[in-house]
Amino acid sequence: MREVYLQGARDQLGGIAELAERLVAAGDDIDAVDHLRREAHKIRGSAGSFGFAQATAVAAELEEAAKQWLAQPGQGVNTRGAVARAFVRRLAAALFTKRSAAVPVPTEPPPNLDRPAPTLTTSVAPAATEVPELIVVEDDAAVAERLAFGIEVRGYRFVVLRTGPAALDYLRRLNTGGTVPLVLIDVDRPDLDGYAILQALQEECPAKFHVVLMTEHGDKRKGALDYLVTGTSLWTALEDIRRWVGR
């Protein structure tokens, strides 16, 4: 029963994450605030029944914050998005085992996800629960943070890489332990573009990854599983990711 509840909670958190992104874009979006209050109330009422007391407490805090924003619509507008994101991350942490991981590449700092960097190994097959389900290759900090936020709250194991050469090196060396991770690659890159990374993976390690290209024009190339149009809403992107990952 807990697993069934958690599956529904993943979907619910994806919707709440989208509301948080609306507040990042416009802190005075009162409709988003009211929806946030209602979704927090639902989690507050259900999480405790399945043994997630901490999630109930966090949801109660979020509900109270949303009520205050509704009562004082002009106060704290500029920080509401960041505050909402923090609450959603706390909810995800209270509900799911920590699954996100920073990138173990010394030449580029990991994203601001407050996660320890894992040790990369190619000599011993890792457990399936240690291999990232998702690898994001994105140089734009804002886009990378937005995707990482949504992926994290859905409970996926993932890494984020910001430069093409570092990403290709990581993908070449990663021991997937028999799994097939999903790789989201930004096509329009200043160093090594997504098409070149895709071609290198096809030539050197075919079938090791499922590759999805992130592009403005919906351009699917041979060898890619699919494409994700840049600017797609976070909710839509997360639903596509769930379909591609298979859970």
Coordinates of C-alpha atoms in Angstrom, one line a residue:
M1 CA 0.0 0.0 0.0
R2 CA 2.9 2.4 0.8
E3 CA 4.3 1.8 -2.7
V4 CA 1.0 2.6 -4.3
Y5 CA 0.7 5.7 -2.2
L6 CA 4.3 6.8 -3.2
Q7 CA 3.6 6.3 -6.9
G8 CA 0.6 8.7 -6.5
A9 CA 2.8 11.0 -4.4
R10 CA 5.4 11.2 -7.2
D11 CA 2.7 12.4 -9.6
Q12 CA 1.4 14.9 -7.0
L13 CA 4.8 16.3 -6.3
G14 CA 5.4 16.7 -10.1
G15 CA 2.3 18.9 -10.2
I16 CA 3.4 20.9 -7.1
A17 CA 6.8 21.3 -8.7
E18 CA 5.1 22.9 -11.7
L19 CA 3.2 25.3 -9.4
A20 CA 6.5 26.2 -7.8
E21 CA 7.9 27.0 -11.2
R22 CA 5.0 29.2 -11.9
L23 CA 5.9 31.2 -8.8
V24 CA 9.5 31.4 -9.8
A25 CA 8.3 33.0 -13.0
A26 CA 5.6 35.2 -11.3
G27 CA 5.5 35.3 -7.5
D28 CA 2.1 37.2 -7.6
D29 CA 0.4 34.2 -9.4
I30 CA -2.4 33.9 -6.9
D31 CA -4.0 31.0 -8.7
A32 CA -0.8 29.0 -8.4
V33 CA -0.6 29.9 -4.7
D34 CA -4.2 28.7 -4.1
H35 CA -3.5 25.5 -6.0
L36 CA -0.4 25.0 -3.9
R37 CA -2.3 25.4 -0.7
R38 CA -4.9 22.8 -1.8
E39 CA -2.3 20.3 -2.8
A40 CA -0.3 20.8 0.4
H41 CA -3.5 20.2 2.3
K42 CA -4.1 16.9 0.5
I43 CA -0.6 15.6 1.4
R44 CA -1.0 16.8 4.9
G45 CA -4.1 14.7 5.2
S46 CA -2.8 11.5 3.6
A47 CA 0.9 11.2 4.3
G48 CA 0.6 10.4 8.0
S49 CA -1.8 7.6 7.3
F50 CA 1.0 5.8 5.5
G51 CA 3.6 6.4 8.1
F52 CA 5.2 9.6 6.6
A53 CA 4.9 11.9 9.6
Q54 CA 7.7 14.2 8.5
A55 CA 6.0 14.7 5.1
T56 CA 2.8 15.6 7.0
A57 CA 4.7 18.2 9.0
V58 CA 6.3 19.7 5.9
A59 CA 3.0 19.8 4.0
A60 CA 1.4 21.6 7.0
E61 CA 4.2 24.3 6.9
L62 CA 3.7 24.7 3.1
E63 CA -0.1 25.0 3.5
E64 CA 0.4 27.6 6.2
A65 CA 2.9 29.6 4.0
A66 CA 0.4 29.5 1.1
K67 CA -2.3 30.8 3.4
Q68 CA -0.1 33.7 4.4
W69 CA 0.7 34.5 0.8
L70 CA -3.0 34.6 0.0
A71 CA -3.8 36.8 3.1
Q72 CA -0.9 39.1 2.2
P73 CA -0.6 39.0 -1.6
G74 CA 1.9 41.8 -1.9
Q75 CA 4.5 40.5 0.6
G76 CA 7.4 38.3 -0.3
V77 CA 6.5 38.1 -3.9
N78 CA 10.1 37.9 -5.2
T79 CA 11.0 35.0 -3.0
R80 CA 7.9 32.8 -3.2
G81 CA 9.3 30.7 -6.0
A82 CA 12.5 29.8 -4.2
V83 CA 10.6 29.2 -0.9
A84 CA 8.1 26.9 -2.8
R85 CA 10.9 25.0 -4.4
A86 CA 12.5 24.4 -1.0
F87 CA 9.3 23.1 0.5
V88 CA 8.8 20.7 -2.5
R89 CA 12.4 19.4 -2.0
R90 CA 11.7 18.9 1.7
L91 CA 8.6 16.9 0.8
A92 CA 10.5 14.7 -1.6
A93 CA 13.2 14.1 1.0
A94 CA 10.5 13.1 3.5
L95 CA 8.8 10.7 1.2
F96 CA 11.6 9.2 -0.9
T97 CA 15.0 7.7 -0.3
K98 CA 17.7 10.2 -1.4
R99 CA 18.4 9.3 -5.0
S100 CA 20.1 12.4 -6.6
A101 CA 23.8 12.6 -7.0
A102 CA 26.3 15.3 -8.0
V103 CA 28.6 14.7 -10.9
P104 CA 32.0 13.2 -10.1
V105 CA 33.9 15.3 -12.6
P106 CA 36.7 17.3 -11.0
T107 CA 37.0 19.8 -13.9
E108 CA 33.5 21.2 -13.3
P109 CA 31.7 21.8 -10.0
P110 CA 28.5 19.8 -9.3
P111 CA 25.2 21.7 -9.4
N112 CA 23.9 23.2 -6.2
L113 CA 22.0 20.1 -5.1
D114 CA 23.8 19.6 -1.8
R115 CA 24.6 16.0 -2.6
P116 CA 27.9 14.2 -2.1
A117 CA 29.7 13.2 -5.3
P118 CA 29.8 9.4 -5.8
T119 CA 32.9 7.5 -6.7
L120 CA 32.9 6.5 -10.3
T121 CA 34.3 3.0 -11.0
T122 CA 34.6 0.9 -14.2
S123 CA 36.2 -2.2 -12.6
V124 CA 33.3 -3.5 -10.5
A125 CA 29.7 -3.7 -11.6
P126 CA 27.7 -1.4 -9.4
A127 CA 24.3 -2.3 -7.8
A128 CA 21.4 -1.2 -9.9
T129 CA 20.3 1.2 -7.2
E130 CA 23.7 3.0 -7.5
V131 CA 23.5 3.7 -11.2
P132 CA 21.8 7.0 -12.3
E133 CA 18.4 6.5 -14.0
L134 CA 18.8 9.9 -15.6
I135 CA 21.8 11.9 -16.8
V136 CA 21.2 15.5 -17.9
V137 CA 23.7 17.3 -20.1
E138 CA 22.8 21.0 -20.1
D139 CA 25.0 24.1 -20.0
D140 CA 22.3 26.6 -19.2
A141 CA 22.3 27.0 -15.4
A142 CA 18.6 28.0 -15.1
V143 CA 17.4 25.2 -17.4
A144 CA 19.6 22.6 -15.6
E145 CA 18.3 23.7 -12.2
R146 CA 14.7 23.6 -13.3
L147 CA 15.1 20.1 -14.7
A148 CA 17.1 18.9 -11.7
F149 CA 14.4 20.2 -9.4
G150 CA 11.6 18.4 -11.1
I151 CA 13.6 15.1 -11.5
E152 CA 14.6 15.2 -7.9
V153 CA 11.1 15.6 -6.5
R154 CA 10.0 12.7 -8.6
G155 CA 12.5 10.6 -6.8
Y156 CA 14.8 9.6 -9.6
R157 CA 18.5 8.9 -9.2
F158 CA 20.3 11.4 -11.5
V159 CA 23.4 13.4 -12.3
V160 CA 23.8 16.7 -14.1
L161 CA 26.7 17.7 -16.3
R162 CA 27.3 21.1 -17.6
T163 CA 30.0 20.7 -20.3
G164 CA 30.0 18.5 -23.4
P165 CA 33.5 17.1 -23.1
A166 CA 33.1 16.2 -19.4
A167 CA 29.7 14.6 -20.2
L168 CA 31.1 12.5 -22.9
D169 CA 34.0 11.4 -20.8
Y170 CA 31.6 10.5 -17.9
L171 CA 29.3 8.5 -20.2
R172 CA 32.2 6.6 -21.7
R173 CA 33.5 5.5 -18.3
L174 CA 30.2 4.9 -16.5
N175 CA 29.6 1.3 -15.6
T176 CA 25.8 1.0 -16.0
G177 CA 25.7 -2.4 -14.4
G178 CA 23.5 -3.8 -17.1
T179 CA 20.9 -1.0 -16.8
V180 CA 20.2 1.5 -19.6
P181 CA 20.1 5.0 -18.2
L182 CA 18.2 7.8 -20.0
V183 CA 20.4 10.7 -21.2
L184 CA 18.9 14.1 -21.9
I185 CA 21.3 16.1 -24.0
D186 CA 21.0 19.8 -25.0
V187 CA 21.6 20.0 -28.7
D188 CA 22.7 23.7 -28.9
R189 CA 25.9 23.6 -26.9
P190 CA 28.9 26.0 -27.1
D191 CA 31.5 23.3 -26.7
L192 CA 30.5 19.9 -28.0
D193 CA 27.0 19.8 -29.4
G194 CA 24.4 17.2 -28.6
Y195 CA 24.5 15.7 -32.1
A196 CA 28.3 15.1 -31.8
I197 CA 27.8 13.4 -28.3
L198 CA 25.0 11.2 -29.7
Q199 CA 27.2 10.2 -32.7
A200 CA 30.1 9.4 -30.4
L201 CA 27.9 7.2 -28.1
Q202 CA 26.5 5.4 -31.1
E203 CA 30.0 4.6 -32.4
E204 CA 31.7 3.7 -29.1
C205 CA 29.0 2.2 -26.9
P206 CA 25.8 1.6 -28.9
A207 CA 22.7 0.5 -26.8
K208 CA 24.4 1.6 -23.6
F209 CA 22.0 4.6 -23.1
H210 CA 18.7 5.8 -24.2
V211 CA 19.3 9.3 -25.6
V212 CA 16.8 12.1 -25.8
L213 CA 17.8 15.3 -27.5
M214 CA 16.6 18.6 -26.1
T215 CA 16.0 21.0 -29.0
E216 CA 14.0 24.0 -29.9
H217 CA 12.7 22.5 -33.1
G218 CA 11.6 18.9 -32.2
D219 CA 14.4 17.4 -34.3
K220 CA 14.7 13.7 -33.8
R221 CA 17.9 12.1 -35.1
K222 CA 18.7 8.6 -36.0
G223 CA 19.9 6.8 -32.9
A224 CA 18.0 9.0 -30.5
L225 CA 15.1 7.6 -28.5
D226 CA 13.0 10.8 -28.8
Y227 CA 13.3 14.6 -28.4
L228 CA 12.2 17.1 -25.8
V229 CA 11.3 20.6 -27.0
T230 CA 13.0 23.3 -25.1
G231 CA 10.6 25.4 -23.1
T232 CA 8.2 22.5 -22.5
S233 CA 6.4 22.9 -19.2
L234 CA 8.0 21.1 -16.3
W235 CA 4.9 18.9 -15.8
T236 CA 5.0 17.8 -19.5
A237 CA 8.7 17.1 -19.4
L238 CA 8.3 15.0 -16.2
E239 CA 5.5 13.0 -17.8
D240 CA 7.7 12.4 -20.9
I241 CA 10.6 11.4 -18.7
R242 CA 8.5 8.9 -16.8
R243 CA 7.4 7.3 -20.1
W244 CA 11.0 7.1 -21.3
V245 CA 12.4 5.8 -18.0
G246 CA 9.6 3.3 -17.8
R247 CA 8.2 4.0 -14.3

